[in-house]
PDB file of C-alpha atoms in Angstrom:
ATOM      1  CA  MET A   1     -37.005  32.499 -20.576  1.00 51.00           C
ATOM      2  CA  LYS A   2     -34.769  30.961 -17.886  1.00 51.00           C
ATOM      3  CA  THR A   3     -35.118  27.570 -19.552  1.00 53.00           C
ATOM      4  CA  LYS A   4     -33.816  29.001 -22.854  1.00 50.00           C
ATOM      5  CA  LYS A   5     -30.829  30.517 -21.021  1.00 47.00           C
ATOM      6  CA  TYR A   6     -29.950  27.159 -19.456  1.00 45.00           C
ATOM      7  CA  ILE A   7     -30.277  25.404 -22.804  1.00 50.00           C
ATOM      8  CA  LEU A   8     -28.010  28.018 -24.432  1.00 44.00           C
ATOM      9  CA  ILE A   9     -25.461  27.650 -21.615  1.00 50.00           C
ATOM     10  CA  LEU A  10     -25.530  23.836 -21.967  1.00 43.00           C
ATOM     11  CA  CYS A  11     -25.069  24.130 -25.733  1.00 44.00           C
ATOM     12  CA  ALA A  12     -22.132  26.488 -25.212  1.00 41.00           C
ATOM     13  CA  VAL A  13     -20.528  24.055 -22.723  1.00 44.00           C
ATOM     14  CA  PHE A  14     -20.931  21.133 -25.147  1.00 47.00           C
ATOM     15  CA  MET A  15     -19.505  23.206 -28.007  1.00 47.00           C
ATOM     16  CA  LEU A  16     -16.490  24.261 -25.929  1.00 45.00           C
ATOM     17  CA  PHE A  17     -15.705  20.951 -24.274  1.00 49.00           C
ATOM     18  CA  GLY A  18     -17.348  18.414 -26.535  1.00 52.00           C
ATOM     19  CA  CYS A  19     -19.905  15.882 -25.511  1.00 51.00           C
ATOM     20  CA  SER A  20     -17.766  12.755 -25.509  1.00 52.00           C
ATOM     21  CA  ALA A  21     -15.401  11.844 -22.724  1.00 55.00           C
ATOM     22  CA  LYS A  22     -11.800  10.985 -23.526  1.00 60.00           C
ATOM     23  CA  LYS A  23     -11.412   7.220 -23.655  1.00 65.00           C
ATOM     24  CA  VAL A  24      -9.323   5.883 -20.779  1.00 66.00           C
ATOM     25  CA  HIS A  25      -7.002   2.953 -21.487  1.00 70.00           C
ATOM     26  CA  ASN A  26      -7.285   0.176 -18.930  1.00 79.00           C
ATOM     27  CA  PRO A  27      -4.025  -1.781 -18.955  1.00 82.00           C
ATOM     28  CA  THR A  28      -4.331  -5.486 -19.641  1.00 89.00           C
ATOM     29  CA  LEU A  29      -2.437  -8.101 -17.654  1.00 89.00           C
ATOM     30  CA  ARG A  30      -2.150 -11.814 -18.311  1.00 90.00           C
ATOM     31  CA  ILE A  31      -0.520 -14.158 -15.807  1.00 90.00           C
ATOM     32  CA  VAL A  32       0.683 -17.291 -17.597  1.00 92.00           C
ATOM     33  CA  TYR A  33       3.746 -18.447 -15.681  1.00 90.00           C
ATOM     34  CA  GLY A  34       2.471 -22.021 -15.647  1.00 89.00           C
ATOM     35  CA  MET A  35       2.206 -22.310 -19.442  1.00 91.00           C
ATOM     36  CA  LYS A  36       4.625 -24.236 -21.593  1.00 91.00           C
ATOM     37  CA  THR A  37       6.683 -22.229 -24.099  1.00 91.00           C
ATOM     38  CA  LYS A  38       4.767 -23.547 -27.123  1.00 93.00           C
ATOM     39  CA  GLN A  39       1.468 -22.401 -25.563  1.00 92.00           C
ATOM     40  CA  LEU A  40       2.925 -18.983 -24.713  1.00 91.00           C
ATOM     41  CA  LEU A  41       4.116 -18.432 -28.261  1.00 92.00           C
ATOM     42  CA  SER A  42       0.670 -19.318 -29.633  1.00 92.00           C
ATOM     43  CA  ILE A  43      -1.156 -16.602 -27.644  1.00 91.00           C
ATOM     44  CA  LYS A  44      -3.046 -14.417 -30.139  1.00 90.00           C
ATOM     45  CA  LYS A  45      -4.234 -11.447 -28.068  1.00 91.00           C
ATOM     46  CA  HIS A  46      -1.931  -8.509 -27.220  1.00 91.00           C
ATOM     47  CA  TYR A  47      -1.448  -7.459 -23.584  1.00 93.00           C
ATOM     48  CA  ASP A  48       0.212  -4.552 -21.834  1.00 93.00           C
ATOM     49  CA  VAL A  49       1.894  -6.862 -19.304  1.00 94.00           C
ATOM     50  CA  MET A  50       2.379 -10.604 -19.413  1.00 94.00           C
ATOM     51  CA  VAL A  51       3.781 -12.561 -16.451  1.00 96.00           C
ATOM     52  CA  ILE A  52       5.706 -15.696 -17.434  1.00 96.00           C
ATOM     53  CA  ASN A  53       8.279 -18.020 -15.908  1.00 95.00           C
ATOM     54  CA  ALA A  54      11.515 -16.772 -17.456  1.00 95.00           C
ATOM     55  CA  ALA A  55      13.310 -19.968 -16.417  1.00 94.00           C
ATOM     56  CA  LYS A  56      11.316 -21.830 -19.067  1.00 93.00           C
ATOM     57  CA  VAL A  57      11.971 -19.558 -22.061  1.00 95.00           C
ATOM     58  CA  SER A  58      14.959 -18.503 -24.126  1.00 95.00           C
ATOM     59  CA  ARG A  59      16.018 -15.001 -25.124  1.00 95.00           C
ATOM     60  CA  GLN A  60      14.599 -15.698 -28.608  1.00 96.00           C
ATOM     61  CA  ASP A  61      11.269 -16.756 -27.079  1.00 95.00           C
ATOM     62  CA  LEU A  62      11.175 -13.468 -25.146  1.00 94.00           C
ATOM     63  CA  THR A  63      11.735 -11.546 -28.369  1.00 94.00           C
ATOM     64  CA  GLN A  64       8.689 -13.301 -29.825  1.00 94.00           C
ATOM     65  CA  LEU A  65       6.649 -12.726 -26.657  1.00 94.00           C
ATOM     66  CA  HIS A  66       7.382  -8.994 -26.807  1.00 93.00           C
ATOM     67  CA  LYS A  67       5.237  -8.978 -29.953  1.00 93.00           C
ATOM     68  CA  LYS A  68       2.343 -10.181 -27.773  1.00 92.00           C
ATOM     69  CA  ALA A  69       2.943  -7.899 -24.773  1.00 94.00           C
ATOM     70  CA  LYS A  70       4.477  -4.493 -24.267  1.00 94.00           C
ATOM     71  CA  TYR A  71       6.174  -5.650 -21.055  1.00 95.00           C
ATOM     72  CA  ILE A  72       7.185  -9.160 -20.035  1.00 96.00           C
ATOM     73  CA  TYR A  73       7.535  -9.777 -16.296  1.00 96.00           C
ATOM     74  CA  SER A  74       8.870 -12.958 -14.783  1.00 97.00           C
ATOM     75  CA  TYR A  75       7.376 -14.807 -11.868  1.00 96.00           C
ATOM     76  CA  LEU A  76      10.010 -14.830  -9.120  1.00 97.00           C
ATOM     77  CA  ASP A  77       9.536 -16.758  -5.901  1.00 95.00           C
ATOM     78  CA  ILE A  78      11.736 -14.972  -3.372  1.00 96.00           C
ATOM     79  CA  ALA A  79      10.999 -17.208  -0.405  1.00 94.00           C
ATOM     80  CA  ALA A  80       9.971 -20.689  -1.534  1.00 95.00           C
ATOM     81  CA  LEU A  81      11.299 -23.461  -3.737  1.00 95.00           C
ATOM     82  CA  ASN A  82       9.729 -26.508  -5.353  1.00 94.00           C
ATOM     83  CA  PRO A  83      11.443 -29.793  -4.361  1.00 96.00           C
ATOM     84  CA  LYS A  84      11.369 -30.750  -8.075  1.00 94.00           C
ATOM     85  CA  SER A  85      13.545 -27.737  -8.916  1.00 92.00           C
ATOM     86  CA  PRO A  86      17.142 -28.566  -9.926  1.00 91.00           C
ATOM     87  CA  ALA A  87      18.384 -26.088  -7.273  1.00 94.00           C
ATOM     88  CA  PHE A  88      16.488 -27.753  -4.415  1.00 95.00           C
ATOM     89  CA  LYS A  89      19.089 -30.473  -3.897  1.00 94.00           C
ATOM     90  CA  LYS A  90      21.788 -27.850  -3.190  1.00 95.00           C
ATOM     91  CA  LEU A  91      19.517 -25.640  -1.080  1.00 97.00           C
ATOM     92  CA  LYS A  92      17.317 -28.122   0.811  1.00 95.00           C
ATOM     93  CA  SER A  93      19.181 -27.472   4.078  1.00 96.00           C
ATOM     94  CA  LEU A  94      17.608 -23.992   3.998  1.00 96.00           C
ATOM     95  CA  LYS A  95      13.997 -25.197   4.017  1.00 94.00           C
ATOM     96  CA  LEU A  96      11.837 -23.964   6.884  1.00 92.00           C
ATOM     97  CA  MET A  97       8.347 -25.411   6.349  1.00 91.00           C
ATOM     98  CA  PRO A  98       5.931 -26.306   3.558  1.00 92.00           C
ATOM     99  CA  THR A  99       3.945 -23.522   1.922  1.00 90.00           C
ATOM    100  CA  VAL A 100       0.158 -23.453   2.305  1.00 86.00           C
ATOM    101  CA  SER A 101      -0.264 -25.442  -0.930  1.00 88.00           C
ATOM    102  CA  GLY A 102       2.298 -27.996   0.240  1.00 90.00           C
ATOM    103  CA  LYS A 103       3.936 -28.008  -3.208  1.00 92.00           C
ATOM    104  CA  LYS A 104       6.920 -25.884  -2.154  1.00 94.00           C
ATOM    105  CA  TYR A 105       9.012 -25.172   0.908  1.00 94.00           C
ATOM    106  CA  TYR A 106       9.610 -21.787   2.447  1.00 93.00           C
ATOM    107  CA  MET A 107      13.329 -21.161   2.511  1.00 96.00           C
ATOM    108  CA  ASN A 108      15.573 -19.298   4.949  1.00 96.00           C
ATOM    109  CA  VAL A 109      15.655 -15.957   3.134  1.00 96.00           C
ATOM    110  CA  ALA A 110      18.288 -14.595   5.533  1.00 96.00           C
ATOM    111  CA  ASP A 111      20.852 -17.168   4.403  1.00 97.00           C
ATOM    112  CA  LYS A 112      23.464 -15.872   1.954  1.00 97.00           C
ATOM    113  CA  LYS A 113      23.240 -19.086  -0.105  1.00 97.00           C
ATOM    114  CA  TRP A 114      19.564 -18.362  -0.815  1.00 97.00           C
ATOM    115  CA  GLN A 115      20.249 -14.704  -1.571  1.00 97.00           C
ATOM    116  CA  ASN A 116      23.079 -15.644  -3.956  1.00 96.00           C
ATOM    117  CA  TYR A 117      20.815 -18.162  -5.690  1.00 97.00           C
ATOM    118  CA  LEU A 118      18.210 -15.435  -6.266  1.00 97.00           C
ATOM    119  CA  THR A 119      20.863 -12.964  -7.464  1.00 96.00           C
ATOM    120  CA  LYS A 120      22.085 -15.465 -10.077  1.00 96.00           C
ATOM    121  CA  THR A 121      18.504 -16.253 -11.113  1.00 96.00           C
ATOM    122  CA  VAL A 122      17.652 -12.574 -11.564  1.00 96.00           C
ATOM    123  CA  LYS A 123      20.875 -11.964 -13.509  1.00 96.00           C
ATOM    124  CA  SER A 124      20.002 -14.775 -15.929  1.00 96.00           C
ATOM    125  CA  TYR A 125      16.476 -13.343 -16.387  1.00 96.00           C
ATOM    126  CA  GLU A 126      17.874  -9.857 -17.004  1.00 95.00           C
ATOM    127  CA  GLU A 127      20.196 -11.282 -19.676  1.00 95.00           C
ATOM    128  CA  LYS A 128      17.171 -12.809 -21.403  1.00 95.00           C
ATOM    129  CA  GLY A 129      15.436  -9.421 -21.543  1.00 94.00           C
ATOM    130  CA  ILE A 130      12.826  -9.530 -18.758  1.00 96.00           C
ATOM    131  CA  ASP A 131      11.194  -6.129 -18.096  1.00 96.00           C
ATOM    132  CA  GLY A 132      10.034  -6.629 -14.492  1.00 96.00           C
ATOM    133  CA  TYR A 133       9.157  -9.124 -11.767  1.00 96.00           C
ATOM    134  CA  PHE A 134       6.024 -10.577 -10.199  1.00 94.00           C
ATOM    135  CA  ILE A 135       7.290 -11.363  -6.693  1.00 94.00           C
ATOM    136  CA  ASP A 136       5.674 -14.249  -4.844  1.00 92.00           C
ATOM    137  CA  HIS A 137       5.825 -15.655  -1.313  1.00 89.00           C
ATOM    138  CA  SER A 138       6.826 -12.436   0.387  1.00 85.00           C
ATOM    139  CA  ASP A 139       4.129 -13.583   2.832  1.00 84.00           C
ATOM    140  CA  LEU A 140       6.822 -15.638   4.575  1.00 85.00           C
ATOM    141  CA  TYR A 141       7.117 -12.711   6.977  1.00 80.00           C
ATOM    142  CA  GLU A 142       3.446 -13.230   7.890  1.00 82.00           C
ATOM    143  CA  LYS A 143       4.239 -16.826   8.828  1.00 79.00           C
ATOM    144  CA  HIS A 144       7.564 -16.063  10.583  1.00 75.00           C
ATOM    145  CA  GLN A 145       7.328 -12.570  12.000  1.00 80.00           C
ATOM    146  CA  ASN A 146      10.866 -12.290  13.263  1.00 87.00           C
ATOM    147  CA  ASN A 147      13.671  -9.850  12.563  1.00 88.00           C
ATOM    148  CA  THR A 148      15.861 -12.410  10.761  1.00 92.00           C
ATOM    149  CA  ILE A 149      13.190 -13.231   8.151  1.00 90.00           C
ATOM    150  CA  TYR A 150      12.288  -9.557   7.814  1.00 90.00           C
ATOM    151  CA  ALA A 151      15.939  -8.577   7.283  1.00 92.00           C
ATOM    152  CA  GLY A 152      16.387 -11.351   4.697  1.00 93.00           C
ATOM    153  CA  LEU A 153      13.319 -10.293   2.705  1.00 92.00           C
ATOM    154  CA  LYS A 154      14.385  -6.651   2.951  1.00 92.00           C
ATOM    155  CA  THR A 155      17.863  -7.547   1.617  1.00 94.00           C
ATOM    156  CA  ILE A 156      16.369  -9.490  -1.294  1.00 95.00           C
ATOM    157  CA  LEU A 157      13.914  -6.711  -2.201  1.00 92.00           C
ATOM    158  CA  SER A 158      16.660  -4.061  -1.924  1.00 92.00           C
ATOM    159  CA  SER A 159      18.769  -6.115  -4.303  1.00 94.00           C
ATOM    160  CA  LEU A 160      15.847  -6.379  -6.738  1.00 94.00           C
ATOM    161  CA  LYS A 161      15.228  -2.626  -6.571  1.00 92.00           C
ATOM    162  CA  LYS A 162      18.814  -2.077  -7.769  1.00 92.00           C
ATOM    163  CA  THR A 163      17.933  -3.759 -11.068  1.00 91.00           C
ATOM    164  CA  LYS A 164      15.644  -0.754 -11.762  1.00 92.00           C
ATOM    165  CA  SER A 165      13.040  -3.233 -13.027  1.00 94.00           C
ATOM    166  CA  PRO A 166       9.428  -2.743 -11.913  1.00 94.00           C
ATOM    167  CA  LEU A 167       8.229  -5.095  -9.179  1.00 91.00           C
ATOM    168  CA  ILE A 168       4.744  -6.396  -8.413  1.00 90.00           C
ATOM    169  CA  LEU A 169       4.583  -7.786  -4.868  1.00 87.00           C
ATOM    170  CA  ASN A 170       2.076 -10.574  -4.318  1.00 86.00           C
ATOM    171  CA  ASN A 171       0.903 -11.334  -0.750  1.00 78.00           C
ATOM    172  CA  ALA A 172       3.153  -8.742   0.874  1.00 76.00           C
ATOM    173  CA  GLN A 173       0.696  -7.049   3.224  1.00 74.00           C
ATOM    174  CA  ALA A 174       2.507  -7.755   6.527  1.00 72.00           C
ATOM    175  CA  LEU A 175       5.867  -6.878   5.006  1.00 72.00           C
ATOM    176  CA  VAL A 176       4.617  -3.608   3.502  1.00 73.00           C
ATOM    177  CA  GLU A 177       2.769  -2.651   6.693  1.00 74.00           C
ATOM    178  CA  LYS A 178       5.995  -3.015   8.683  1.00 69.00           C
ATOM    179  CA  ASP A 179       7.952  -0.836   6.240  1.00 69.00           C
ATOM    180  CA  PRO A 180       6.088   0.696   3.278  1.00 60.00           C
ATOM    181  CA  LYS A 181       9.369   1.643   1.501  1.00 63.00           C
TER     182      LYS A 181
END
């Protein structure tokens, strides 16, 4: 008799709430900031977020890429610069040390020249239609834990927050632990 009651209660629960769970959408992310524009434009699959290098695409390319991803974020290195970059010649006096990979140099993020360079870069990306930023090399503070570097990174991140664009911080553990805001 008790078994029949439990079966009836289970049937009532299934009838009221259904027996299938609501499908949860897991957002998709594709990081392709090393790809050439032609390769980017040939991507077939659709993503929620795609991370590209906005310096290498035009506004028209971004319009096309928005058909392949709901949001397009740009890779933005806030603390390092490749010596092959056109800006390196003007900013090389700001280099501190090579990055772990040795392909770039950490830059003096507290220097106004570096901050102005980033501000101009971000402005050009915003004009192209970038939706957000994938921030790299905020781990400089891990390498140089001093107040000057911290203040420089904080200034840069505060400036980026003013754009109201979403930010993804890569390798920012020491920075976030010091000030989680």
